[in-house]
Amino acid sequence: MIGSIEVCCFRLQQGQLQLLISQRKTEPFINQYALIGGGIAPQQDQHLDDTVNRCLQQKTQLQPHYLEQVSSQADPHRDPRGWSVCFLYLAVFRPQQKVHANCKWVNVYDLLNSPVKLAFDHKALVETALNRLLNKSQYSSLPVYFLGASFTLPELQQCFESILQTQLPKAAFRRRLNRPEIMLETGEKDHSQNRPAKLYAMAAPKQLYFFDQLMKGSPTKALT
Amino acid sequence: MIGSIEVCCFRLQQGQLQLLISQRKTEPFINQYALIGGGIAPQQDQHLDDTVNRCLQQKTQLQPHYLEQVSSQADPHRDPRGWSVCFLYLAVFRPQQKVHANCKWVNVYDLLNSPVKLAFDHKALVETALNRLLNKSQYSSLPVYFLGASFTLPELQQCFESILQTQLPKAAFRRRLNRPEIMLETGEKDHSQNRPAKLYAMAAPKQLYFFDQLMKGSPTKALT
């Protein structure tokens, strides 16, 4: 049985949702683009998360800001070498992070709408992970992980709007997000605009906050 | 690499949430109770769902009314035979189904609160699947799968209340559930009570309906 992990690495760059892909150096699918991933090495990896972190480190030099397992796929067709199992992860990175030369960030919708083929079943994996990201951004604080260590309220709203591809009413958005369980004032201000804006940081960097109502103005796709 | 599936099989019986366990006939953990599961057989199983259905058929003779993959676990400790991967599923069954003699339905909370040890890491798997069931019952029509082919509105409300362990306001509950996307009148009535009650059936038996607001009066645990 062939076992691997594949990671859909997302970041927001100037309002664009981008995905990290890398060019394969080996068969099968040599030279085609693929997700960041790799084989499970039982001797080295105590847990699947160890495999993920090892592969990300080796192939991208990046540390994810947020990581979750999305699903597992297993069948005899997805890998030409035989019956295989793949653990799909969703990872979020902060903007402007440098990666290895054979990796590149691409607009995820451009990729999905283009005739470019990714190796294996990776295009379908991207759709699965993107769906999870969009749904979870409707009912949780997940988008906060796309931002830097500190951020302003307009930046936070733009972040949700970029991911959900919708406009959100400002007052309702702030009522929902600006609470001490989610974010705290850092005491500093961003002076890059005409009116200096308060800077915030995540309150509990390791924890998602779940809303009891879906984000208004959001798409109506089903939760997964 | 050892690969297996494990299924948390749930049913509601007289208001009790029950889990199906079976006694192991082989080492390791011989004679201990365990979840329903089995090894992946790449020669027989095209997909993981095939493994699940084959194991359920062989070990219980049951067909699930609802099935979803919850998560995957993999590490060198969970199976004494070596590094192993397990795909955890959540399955829902209708009440009063007969099972093989070495299986039994037990109250899931009694099991979790008892000193009884399940084989492997199965007690932790039960907690993971139960958590998913409780959370998803707050924001989707999942509990409908616990009912028979037709049901009355009071039965449906009791079903949600038994799972969520809470009382729900009748009018708000009916406003949310009694809609053609979720359920349809069968045209028949249940005459077992003094006042005959309309019978309903699921509208789209293969589809969950997602609410845009959590079920009121429900526990406040985080969604997963």
mmCIF file of N, CA and C in Angstrom, chain A residues 25-89:
data_model
loop_
_atom_site.group_PDB
_atom_site.id
_atom_site.type_symbol
_atom_site.label_atom_id
_atom_site.label_comp_id
_atom_site.label_asym_id
_atom_site.label_seq_id
_atom_site.Cartn_x
_atom_site.Cartn_y
_atom_site.Cartn_z
ATOM 1 N N LYS A 25 9.841 16.276 -10.041
ATOM 2 C CA LYS A 25 11.150 15.958 -10.628
ATOM 3 C C LYS A 25 11.271 14.476 -10.966
ATOM 4 N N THR A 26 10.261 13.687 -10.568
ATOM 5 C CA THR A 26 10.351 12.239 -10.783
ATOM 6 C C THR A 26 9.071 11.703 -11.428
ATOM 7 N N GLU A 27 9.194 10.532 -11.998
ATOM 8 C CA GLU A 27 8.004 9.836 -12.505
ATOM 9 C C GLU A 27 7.201 9.295 -11.332
ATOM 10 N N PRO A 28 5.904 9.048 -11.448
ATOM 11 C CA PRO A 28 5.064 9.406 -12.598
ATOM 12 C C PRO A 28 4.742 10.902 -12.632
ATOM 13 N N PHE A 29 4.226 11.353 -13.757
ATOM 14 C CA PHE A 29 3.843 12.757 -13.947
ATOM 15 C C PHE A 29 5.039 13.703 -13.857
ATOM 16 N N ILE A 30 6.232 13.237 -14.320
ATOM 17 C CA ILE A 30 7.424 14.077 -14.242
ATOM 18 C C ILE A 30 7.184 15.397 -14.976
ATOM 19 N N ASN A 31 7.684 16.480 -14.376
ATOM 20 C CA ASN A 31 7.574 17.867 -14.871
ATOM 21 C C ASN A 31 6.189 18.497 -14.715
ATOM 22 N N GLN A 32 5.173 17.697 -14.389
ATOM 23 C CA GLN A 32 3.855 18.311 -14.159
ATOM 24 C C GLN A 32 3.821 18.968 -12.777
ATOM 25 N N TYR A 33 2.921 19.939 -12.652
ATOM 26 C CA TYR A 33 2.748 20.571 -11.338
ATOM 27 C C TYR A 33 1.854 19.716 -10.443
ATOM 28 N N ALA A 34 2.126 19.806 -9.145
ATOM 29 C CA ALA A 34 1.400 18.990 -8.165
ATOM 30 C C ALA A 34 1.290 19.766 -6.860
ATOM 31 N N LEU A 35 0.472 19.248 -5.959
ATOM 32 C CA LEU A 35 0.430 19.797 -4.608
ATOM 33 C C LEU A 35 1.731 19.474 -3.876
ATOM 34 N N ILE A 36 1.938 20.148 -2.760
ATOM 35 C CA ILE A 36 3.100 19.847 -1.922
ATOM 36 C C ILE A 36 2.756 18.583 -1.118
ATOM 37 N N GLY A 37 3.581 17.588 -1.217
ATOM 38 C CA GLY A 37 3.272 16.362 -0.478
ATOM 39 C C GLY A 37 4.441 15.423 -0.477
ATOM 40 N N GLY A 38 4.172 14.220 -0.003
ATOM 41 C CA GLY A 38 5.249 13.240 0.023
ATOM 42 C C GLY A 38 4.813 11.968 0.706
ATOM 43 N N GLY A 39 5.677 10.976 0.644
ATOM 44 C CA GLY A 39 5.360 9.674 1.211
ATOM 45 C C GLY A 39 5.480 9.656 2.729
ATOM 46 N N ILE A 40 4.665 8.803 3.331
ATOM 47 C CA ILE A 40 4.762 8.594 4.777
ATOM 48 C C ILE A 40 5.987 7.725 5.062
ATOM 49 N N ALA A 41 6.791 8.143 6.024
ATOM 50 C CA ALA A 41 7.986 7.379 6.396
ATOM 51 C C ALA A 41 7.837 6.916 7.836
ATOM 52 N N PRO A 42 7.291 5.685 8.020
ATOM 53 C CA PRO A 42 6.997 5.226 9.382
ATOM 54 C C PRO A 42 8.205 5.286 10.326
ATOM 55 N N GLN A 43 9.410 5.163 9.779
ATOM 56 C CA GLN A 43 10.590 5.215 10.653
ATOM 57 C C GLN A 43 10.787 6.620 11.230
ATOM 58 N N GLN A 44 10.440 7.635 10.444
ATOM 59 C CA GLN A 44 10.688 9.013 10.887
ATOM 60 C C GLN A 44 9.484 9.680 11.526
ATOM 61 N N ASP A 45 8.280 9.335 11.041
ATOM 62 C CA ASP A 45 7.101 10.122 11.410
ATOM 63 C C ASP A 45 6.276 9.412 12.472
ATOM 64 N N GLN A 46 6.170 10.013 13.642
ATOM 65 C CA GLN A 46 5.331 9.446 14.687
ATOM 66 C C GLN A 46 3.857 9.599 14.313
ATOM 67 N N HIS A 47 3.513 10.732 13.778
ATOM 68 C CA HIS A 47 2.127 11.009 13.422
ATOM 69 C C HIS A 47 2.073 11.583 12.013
ATOM 70 N N LEU A 48 0.872 11.622 11.437
ATOM 71 C CA LEU A 48 0.725 12.182 10.091
ATOM 72 C C LEU A 48 1.149 13.645 10.045
ATOM 73 N N ASP A 49 0.862 14.383 11.117
ATOM 74 C CA ASP A 49 1.269 15.791 11.135
ATOM 75 C C ASP A 49 2.786 15.919 11.002
ATOM 76 N N ASP A 50 3.533 14.941 11.526
ATOM 77 C CA ASP A 50 5.001 14.965 11.374
ATOM 78 C C ASP A 50 5.375 14.839 9.903
ATOM 79 N N THR A 51 4.668 13.965 9.181
ATOM 80 C CA THR A 51 4.922 13.820 7.742
ATOM 81 C C THR A 51 4.665 15.144 7.037
ATOM 82 N N VAL A 52 3.547 15.764 7.382
ATOM 83 C CA VAL A 52 3.189 17.040 6.754
ATOM 84 C C VAL A 52 4.280 18.074 7.003
ATOM 85 N N ASN A 53 4.671 18.223 8.262
ATOM 86 C CA ASN A 53 5.664 19.248 8.592
ATOM 87 C C ASN A 53 7.015 18.951 7.943
ATOM 88 N N ARG A 54 7.391 17.678 7.887
ATOM 89 C CA ARG A 54 8.658 17.298 7.255
ATOM 90 C C ARG A 54 8.619 17.626 5.763
ATOM 91 N N CYS A 55 7.521 17.260 5.093
ATOM 92 C CA CYS A 55 7.419 17.524 3.645
ATOM 93 C C CYS A 55 7.388 19.021 3.356
ATOM 94 N N LEU A 56 6.643 19.773 4.167
ATOM 95 C CA LEU A 56 6.588 21.221 3.950
ATOM 96 C C LEU A 56 7.969 21.840 4.121
ATOM 97 N N GLN A 57 8.673 21.395 5.146
ATOM 98 C CA GLN A 57 10.013 21.925 5.425
ATOM 99 C C GLN A 57 10.951 21.595 4.258
ATOM 100 N N GLN A 58 10.940 20.336 3.834
ATOM 101 C CA GLN A 58 11.856 19.910 2.767
ATOM 102 C C GLN A 58 11.534 20.569 1.432
ATOM 103 N N LYS A 59 10.248 20.680 1.116
ATOM 104 C CA LYS A 59 9.887 21.098 -0.239
ATOM 105 C C LYS A 59 9.625 22.586 -0.368
ATOM 106 N N THR A 60 9.324 23.270 0.748
ATOM 107 C CA THR A 60 8.975 24.689 0.632
ATOM 108 C C THR A 60 9.737 25.584 1.601
ATOM 109 N N GLN A 61 10.253 25.016 2.677
ATOM 110 C CA GLN A 61 10.868 25.785 3.776
ATOM 111 C C GLN A 61 9.839 26.629 4.528
ATOM 112 N N LEU A 62 8.566 26.262 4.447
ATOM 113 C CA LEU A 62 7.528 27.040 5.129
ATOM 114 C C LEU A 62 6.974 26.310 6.345
ATOM 115 N N GLN A 63 6.564 27.089 7.327
ATOM 116 C CA GLN A 63 5.839 26.584 8.499
ATOM 117 C C GLN A 63 4.391 27.045 8.370
ATOM 118 N N PRO A 64 3.419 26.135 8.410
ATOM 119 C CA PRO A 64 2.034 26.605 8.278
ATOM 120 C C PRO A 64 1.574 27.373 9.509
ATOM 121 N N HIS A 65 0.719 28.356 9.261
ATOM 122 C CA HIS A 65 0.130 29.123 10.364
ATOM 123 C C HIS A 65 -1.112 28.407 10.875
ATOM 124 N N TYR A 66 -1.685 27.601 10.027
ATOM 125 C CA TYR A 66 -2.863 26.822 10.395
ATOM 126 C C TYR A 66 -2.834 25.543 9.574
ATOM 127 N N LEU A 67 -3.240 24.440 10.194
ATOM 128 C CA LEU A 67 -3.189 23.140 9.507
ATOM 129 C C LEU A 67 -4.369 22.293 9.957
ATOM 130 N N GLU A 68 -5.082 21.684 9.011
ATOM 131 C CA GLU A 68 -6.093 20.707 9.415
ATOM 132 C C GLU A 68 -6.206 19.609 8.364
ATOM 133 N N GLN A 69 -6.557 18.419 8.831
ATOM 134 C CA GLN A 69 -6.788 17.312 7.908
ATOM 135 C C GLN A 69 -8.180 17.469 7.302
ATOM 136 N N VAL A 70 -8.269 17.349 5.985
ATOM 137 C CA VAL A 70 -9.556 17.525 5.315
ATOM 138 C C VAL A 70 -10.248 16.184 5.094
ATOM 139 N N SER A 71 -9.531 15.234 4.505
ATOM 140 C CA SER A 71 -10.146 13.940 4.210
ATOM 141 C C SER A 71 -9.069 12.945 3.798
ATOM 142 N N SER A 72 -9.486 11.738 3.531
ATOM 143 C CA SER A 72 -8.562 10.727 3.019
ATOM 144 C C SER A 72 -9.173 10.132 1.753
ATOM 145 N N GLN A 73 -8.342 9.874 0.806
ATOM 146 C CA GLN A 73 -8.771 9.223 -0.424
ATOM 147 C C GLN A 73 -7.992 7.916 -0.522
ATOM 148 N N ALA A 74 -8.636 6.885 -1.020
ATOM 149 C CA ALA A 74 -7.906 5.636 -1.206
ATOM 150 C C ALA A 74 -8.575 4.823 -2.289
ATOM 151 N N ASP A 75 -7.824 4.441 -3.287
ATOM 152 C CA ASP A 75 -8.362 3.558 -4.318
ATOM 153 C C ASP A 75 -7.240 3.076 -5.227
ATOM 154 N N PRO A 76 -7.552 2.160 -6.127
ATOM 155 C CA PRO A 76 -6.489 1.580 -6.962
ATOM 156 C C PRO A 76 -6.161 2.438 -8.185
ATOM 157 N N HIS A 77 -6.878 3.531 -8.428
ATOM 158 C CA HIS A 77 -6.737 4.270 -9.680
ATOM 159 C C HIS A 77 -5.946 5.570 -9.566
ATOM 160 N N ARG A 78 -5.935 6.180 -8.368
ATOM 161 C CA ARG A 78 -5.399 7.536 -8.292
ATOM 162 C C ARG A 78 -3.878 7.604 -8.484
ATOM 163 N N ASP A 79 -3.186 6.504 -8.305
ATOM 164 C CA ASP A 79 -1.737 6.474 -8.519
ATOM 165 C C ASP A 79 -1.431 5.317 -9.461
ATOM 166 N N PRO A 80 -0.740 5.591 -10.593
ATOM 167 C CA PRO A 80 -0.488 4.502 -11.559
ATOM 168 C C PRO A 80 0.382 3.384 -10.988
ATOM 169 N N ARG A 81 1.026 3.620 -9.844
ATOM 170 C CA ARG A 81 1.897 2.583 -9.262
ATOM 171 C C ARG A 81 1.113 1.555 -8.451
ATOM 172 N N GLY A 82 -0.180 1.828 -8.203
ATOM 173 C CA GLY A 82 -0.961 0.826 -7.468
ATOM 174 C C GLY A 82 -1.904 1.435 -6.457
ATOM 175 N N TRP A 83 -2.560 0.554 -5.706
ATOM 176 C CA TRP A 83 -3.529 0.970 -4.694
ATOM 177 C C TRP A 83 -2.853 1.933 -3.730
ATOM 178 N N SER A 84 -3.436 3.092 -3.527
ATOM 179 C CA SER A 84 -2.769 4.077 -2.684
ATOM 180 C C SER A 84 -3.755 4.824 -1.811
ATOM 181 N N VAL A 85 -3.227 5.325 -0.711
ATOM 182 C CA VAL A 85 -4.026 6.129 0.194
ATOM 183 C C VAL A 85 -3.350 7.479 0.355
ATOM 184 N N CYS A 86 -4.167 8.528 0.375
ATOM 185 C CA CYS A 86 -3.643 9.881 0.486
ATOM 186 C C CYS A 86 -4.418 10.632 1.558
ATOM 187 N N PHE A 87 -3.683 11.288 2.435
ATOM 188 C CA PHE A 87 -4.290 12.102 3.479
ATOM 189 C C PHE A 87 -4.197 13.555 3.035
ATOM 190 N N LEU A 88 -5.342 14.175 2.851
ATOM 191 C CA LEU A 88 -5.371 15.539 2.333
ATOM 192 C C LEU A 88 -5.429 16.548 3.477
ATOM 193 N N TYR A 89 -4.524 17.525 3.423
ATOM 194 C CA TYR A 89 -4.484 18.586 4.435
ATOM 195 C C TYR A 89 -4.734 19.940 3.792
#
